[in-house]
Amino acid sequence: ETGVTQTPRHLVMGMTNKKSLKCEQHLGHNAMYWYKQSAKKPLELMFVYNFKEQTENNSVPSRFSPECPNSSHLFLHLHTLQPEDSALYLCASSQELRFTDTQYFGPGTRLTVL
Amino acid sequence: AQSVTQPDIHITVSEGASLELRCNYSYGATPYLFWYVQSPGQGLQLLLKYFSGDTLVQGIKGFEAEFKRSQSSFNLRKPSVHWSDAAEYFCAVVSMEYGNKLVFGAGTILRVKS
């Protein structure tokens, strides 16, 4: 699926670093999502944006800071992360913010925090 | 607690054999049900979904799933598995009881023997 792209695909960072994950969707969708996929755990919804406005923050620690400058781009800014934040971070988009709309996922960014 | 359960962490089948992946949910009302597949290094792709109507749902890649209300189950099936089906499979549920968000099971890893 090339409709949703994510960069970088892999990222290694120290606990004191600041980095950003980027997601871009080429599908003309209005809703975008960040998910965290940890080993042996179900996907966890982190943030939801609808028409650039954040509609959901699923009790995510403040060391994760999302940004949605327009409906096509979504960023996740990272700072002072912990080793337990190591995971695959997936971006998704859907046409509208409706549960009946299919979510299209990017390939993810594999994050390792040392 | 509301949850989505995929009892099998790993399943191995021979190429050409039939496949059934199990999914159970514990929501009170009939939820909306989905199956996603994640190939190595890829994002999640929707295989099929059930909202209402015929309880046997056809999806892409030759997969089907059957909703059984009495068993709170939505098992995924394929009559003849191909080596390219090796991937991780996720059952997911949307329920008004959980704010109309996608809630995922922990996944089942499918290995295909040649």
PDB file of N, CA and C in Angstrom, chain B residues 47-91:
ATOM      1  N   LEU B  47      -8.663  -6.905   5.296  1.00  0.00           N
ATOM      2  CA  LEU B  47      -9.086  -8.094   4.540  1.00  0.00           C
ATOM      3  C   LEU B  47     -10.590  -8.104   4.324  1.00  0.00           C
ATOM      4  N   LEU B  48     -11.332  -7.812   5.376  1.00  0.00           N
ATOM      5  CA  LEU B  48     -12.792  -7.815   5.292  1.00  0.00           C
ATOM      6  C   LEU B  48     -13.366  -7.172   6.545  1.00  0.00           C
ATOM      7  N   LYS B  49     -14.668  -6.876   6.462  1.00  0.00           N
ATOM      8  CA  LYS B  49     -15.340  -6.278   7.605  1.00  0.00           C
ATOM      9  C   LYS B  49     -16.799  -6.710   7.632  1.00  0.00           C
ATOM     10  N   TYR B  50     -17.375  -6.709   8.819  1.00  0.00           N
ATOM     11  CA  TYR B  50     -18.776  -7.060   9.002  1.00  0.00           C
ATOM     12  C   TYR B  50     -19.457  -5.975   9.806  1.00  0.00           C
ATOM     13  N   PHE B  51     -20.561  -5.472   9.253  1.00  0.00           N
ATOM     14  CA  PHE B  51     -21.363  -4.486   9.972  1.00  0.00           C
ATOM     15  C   PHE B  51     -22.745  -5.037  10.291  1.00  0.00           C
ATOM     16  N   SER B  52     -23.361  -5.699   9.306  1.00  0.00           N
ATOM     17  CA  SER B  52     -24.701  -6.251   9.492  1.00  0.00           C
ATOM     18  C   SER B  52     -25.013  -7.139   8.299  1.00  0.00           C
ATOM     19  N   GLY B  53     -26.177  -7.812   8.341  1.00  0.00           N
ATOM     20  CA  GLY B  53     -26.615  -8.601   7.204  1.00  0.00           C
ATOM     21  C   GLY B  53     -26.052 -10.007   7.222  1.00  0.00           C
ATOM     22  N   ASP B  54     -25.739 -10.520   6.055  1.00  0.00           N
ATOM     23  CA  ASP B  54     -25.238 -11.883   5.917  1.00  0.00           C
ATOM     24  C   ASP B  54     -24.042 -12.098   6.834  1.00  0.00           C
ATOM     25  N   THR B  55     -24.105 -13.126   7.652  1.00  0.00           N
ATOM     26  CA  THR B  55     -23.050 -13.333   8.650  1.00  0.00           C
ATOM     27  C   THR B  55     -21.782 -13.943   8.064  1.00  0.00           C
ATOM     28  N   LEU B  56     -21.826 -14.359   6.826  1.00  0.00           N
ATOM     29  CA  LEU B  56     -20.632 -14.856   6.140  1.00  0.00           C
ATOM     30  C   LEU B  56     -20.153 -13.763   5.202  1.00  0.00           C
ATOM     31  N   VAL B  57     -18.953 -13.289   5.465  1.00  0.00           N
ATOM     32  CA  VAL B  57     -18.421 -12.133   4.736  1.00  0.00           C
ATOM     33  C   VAL B  57     -17.247 -12.566   3.870  1.00  0.00           C
ATOM     34  N   GLN B  58     -17.259 -12.126   2.628  1.00  0.00           N
ATOM     35  CA  GLN B  58     -16.141 -12.425   1.725  1.00  0.00           C
ATOM     36  C   GLN B  58     -15.178 -11.244   1.718  1.00  0.00           C
ATOM     37  N   GLY B  59     -13.884 -11.550   1.664  1.00  0.00           N
ATOM     38  CA  GLY B  59     -12.888 -10.493   1.630  1.00  0.00           C
ATOM     39  C   GLY B  59     -11.935 -10.652   0.472  1.00  0.00           C
ATOM     40  N   ILE B  60     -10.824  -9.939   0.564  1.00  0.00           N
ATOM     41  CA  ILE B  60      -9.817 -10.029  -0.493  1.00  0.00           C
ATOM     42  C   ILE B  60      -8.930 -11.241  -0.283  1.00  0.00           C
ATOM     43  N   LYS B  61      -8.186 -11.597  -1.305  1.00  0.00           N
ATOM     44  CA  LYS B  61      -7.197 -12.674  -1.248  1.00  0.00           C
ATOM     45  C   LYS B  61      -7.813 -14.032  -0.911  1.00  0.00           C
ATOM     46  N   GLY B  62      -9.092 -14.210  -1.172  1.00  0.00           N
ATOM     47  CA  GLY B  62      -9.738 -15.499  -0.946  1.00  0.00           C
ATOM     48  C   GLY B  62     -10.151 -15.785   0.489  1.00  0.00           C
ATOM     49  N   PHE B  63     -10.080 -14.791   1.348  1.00  0.00           N
ATOM     50  CA  PHE B  63     -10.468 -14.971   2.750  1.00  0.00           C
ATOM     51  C   PHE B  63     -11.964 -14.732   2.945  1.00  0.00           C
ATOM     52  N   GLU B  64     -12.505 -15.394   3.962  1.00  0.00           N
ATOM     53  CA  GLU B  64     -13.869 -15.155   4.393  1.00  0.00           C
ATOM     54  C   GLU B  64     -13.909 -15.233   5.918  1.00  0.00           C
ATOM     55  N   ALA B  65     -14.948 -14.677   6.494  1.00  0.00           N
ATOM     56  CA  ALA B  65     -15.115 -14.748   7.950  1.00  0.00           C
ATOM     57  C   ALA B  65     -16.594 -14.909   8.247  1.00  0.00           C
ATOM     58  N   GLU B  66     -16.882 -15.565   9.349  1.00  0.00           N
ATOM     59  CA  GLU B  66     -18.262 -15.802   9.747  1.00  0.00           C
ATOM     60  C   GLU B  66     -18.510 -15.246  11.136  1.00  0.00           C
ATOM     61  N   PHE B  67     -19.525 -14.415  11.243  1.00  0.00           N
ATOM     62  CA  PHE B  67     -19.940 -13.856  12.519  1.00  0.00           C
ATOM     63  C   PHE B  67     -20.932 -14.819  13.169  1.00  0.00           C
ATOM     64  N   LYS B  68     -20.616 -15.225  14.398  1.00  0.00           N
ATOM     65  CA  LYS B  68     -21.533 -16.079  15.153  1.00  0.00           C
ATOM     66  C   LYS B  68     -21.858 -15.383  16.473  1.00  0.00           C
ATOM     67  N   ARG B  69     -23.047 -14.814  16.521  1.00  0.00           N
ATOM     68  CA  ARG B  69     -23.440 -14.033  17.695  1.00  0.00           C
ATOM     69  C   ARG B  69     -23.455 -14.892  18.954  1.00  0.00           C
ATOM     70  N   SER B  70     -23.941 -16.120  18.832  1.00  0.00           N
ATOM     71  CA  SER B  70     -24.068 -16.987  20.012  1.00  0.00           C
ATOM     72  C   SER B  70     -22.718 -17.324  20.631  1.00  0.00           C
ATOM     73  N   GLN B  71     -21.678 -17.284  19.811  1.00  0.00           N
ATOM     74  CA  GLN B  71     -20.337 -17.607  20.304  1.00  0.00           C
ATOM     75  C   GLN B  71     -19.461 -16.367  20.437  1.00  0.00           C
ATOM     76  N   SER B  72     -20.018 -15.195  20.142  1.00  0.00           N
ATOM     77  CA  SER B  72     -19.227 -13.948  20.162  1.00  0.00           C
ATOM     78  C   SER B  72     -17.924 -14.133  19.396  1.00  0.00           C
ATOM     79  N   SER B  73     -18.059 -14.711  18.207  1.00  0.00           N
ATOM     80  CA  SER B  73     -16.850 -15.017  17.441  1.00  0.00           C
ATOM     81  C   SER B  73     -16.931 -14.454  16.028  1.00  0.00           C
ATOM     82  N   PHE B  74     -15.784 -14.258  15.453  1.00  0.00           N
ATOM     83  CA  PHE B  74     -15.671 -13.762  14.065  1.00  0.00           C
ATOM     84  C   PHE B  74     -14.400 -14.396  13.506  1.00  0.00           C
ATOM     85  N   ASN B  75     -14.475 -15.676  13.181  1.00  0.00           N
ATOM     86  CA  ASN B  75     -13.300 -16.435  12.752  1.00  0.00           C
ATOM     87  C   ASN B  75     -13.018 -16.238  11.271  1.00  0.00           C
ATOM     88  N   LEU B  76     -11.757 -16.162  10.962  1.00  0.00           N
ATOM     89  CA  LEU B  76     -11.287 -15.954   9.580  1.00  0.00           C
ATOM     90  C   LEU B  76     -10.921 -17.297   8.976  1.00  0.00           C
ATOM     91  N   ARG B  77     -11.315 -17.509   7.728  1.00  0.00           N
ATOM     92  CA  ARG B  77     -11.039 -18.799   7.086  1.00  0.00           C
ATOM     93  C   ARG B  77     -10.515 -18.596   5.673  1.00  0.00           C
ATOM     94  N   LYS B  78      -9.761 -19.604   5.226  1.00  0.00           N
ATOM     95  CA  LYS B  78      -9.347 -19.667   3.826  1.00  0.00           C
ATOM     96  C   LYS B  78      -9.244 -21.142   3.469  1.00  0.00           C
ATOM     97  N   PRO B  79      -9.847 -21.569   2.367  1.00  0.00           N
ATOM     98  CA  PRO B  79      -9.889 -22.994   2.053  1.00  0.00           C
ATOM     99  C   PRO B  79      -8.538 -23.582   1.669  1.00  0.00           C
ATOM    100  N   SER B  80      -7.654 -22.774   1.069  1.00  0.00           N
ATOM    101  CA  SER B  80      -6.372 -23.297   0.619  1.00  0.00           C
ATOM    102  C   SER B  80      -5.329 -22.201   0.760  1.00  0.00           C
ATOM    103  N   VAL B  81      -4.391 -22.413   1.659  1.00  0.00           N
ATOM    104  CA  VAL B  81      -3.411 -21.382   1.993  1.00  0.00           C
ATOM    105  C   VAL B  81      -2.247 -21.388   1.006  1.00  0.00           C
ATOM    106  N   HIS B  82      -1.795 -20.206   0.660  1.00  0.00           N
ATOM    107  CA  HIS B  82      -0.634 -20.030  -0.221  1.00  0.00           C
ATOM    108  C   HIS B  82       0.532 -19.520   0.615  1.00  0.00           C
ATOM    109  N   TRP B  83       1.765 -19.792   0.137  1.00  0.00           N
ATOM    110  CA  TRP B  83       2.929 -19.365   0.919  1.00  0.00           C
ATOM    111  C   TRP B  83       2.917 -17.848   1.162  1.00  0.00           C
ATOM    112  N   SER B  84       2.335 -17.094   0.238  1.00  0.00           N
ATOM    113  CA  SER B  84       2.313 -15.639   0.393  1.00  0.00           C
ATOM    114  C   SER B  84       1.346 -15.174   1.483  1.00  0.00           C
ATOM    115  N   ASP B  85       0.567 -16.097   2.048  1.00  0.00           N
ATOM    116  CA  ASP B  85      -0.335 -15.728   3.139  1.00  0.00           C
ATOM    117  C   ASP B  85       0.373 -15.639   4.482  1.00  0.00           C
ATOM    118  N   ALA B  86       1.628 -16.056   4.532  1.00  0.00           N
ATOM    119  CA  ALA B  86       2.394 -15.956   5.776  1.00  0.00           C
ATOM    120  C   ALA B  86       2.479 -14.496   6.196  1.00  0.00           C
ATOM    121  N   ALA B  87       1.968 -14.204   7.369  1.00  0.00           N
ATOM    122  CA  ALA B  87       1.852 -12.821   7.831  1.00  0.00           C
ATOM    123  C   ALA B  87       1.280 -12.854   9.246  1.00  0.00           C
ATOM    124  N   GLU B  88       1.027 -11.669   9.784  1.00  0.00           N
ATOM    125  CA  GLU B  88       0.331 -11.580  11.068  1.00  0.00           C
ATOM    126  C   GLU B  88      -1.071 -11.045  10.821  1.00  0.00           C
ATOM    127  N   TYR B  89      -2.027 -11.662  11.471  1.00  0.00           N
ATOM    128  CA  TYR B  89      -3.434 -11.351  11.248  1.00  0.00           C
ATOM    129  C   TYR B  89      -4.044 -10.774  12.526  1.00  0.00           C
ATOM    130  N   PHE B  90      -4.761  -9.671  12.353  1.00  0.00           N
ATOM    131  CA  PHE B  90      -5.349  -8.977  13.488  1.00  0.00           C
ATOM    132  C   PHE B  90      -6.857  -8.888  13.330  1.00  0.00           C
ATOM    133  N   CYS B  91      -7.554  -9.292  14.366  1.00  0.00           N
ATOM    134  CA  CYS B  91      -8.980  -9.065  14.471  1.00  0.00           C
ATOM    135  C   CYS B  91      -9.175  -7.729  15.183  1.00  0.00           C
TER     136      CYS B  91
END
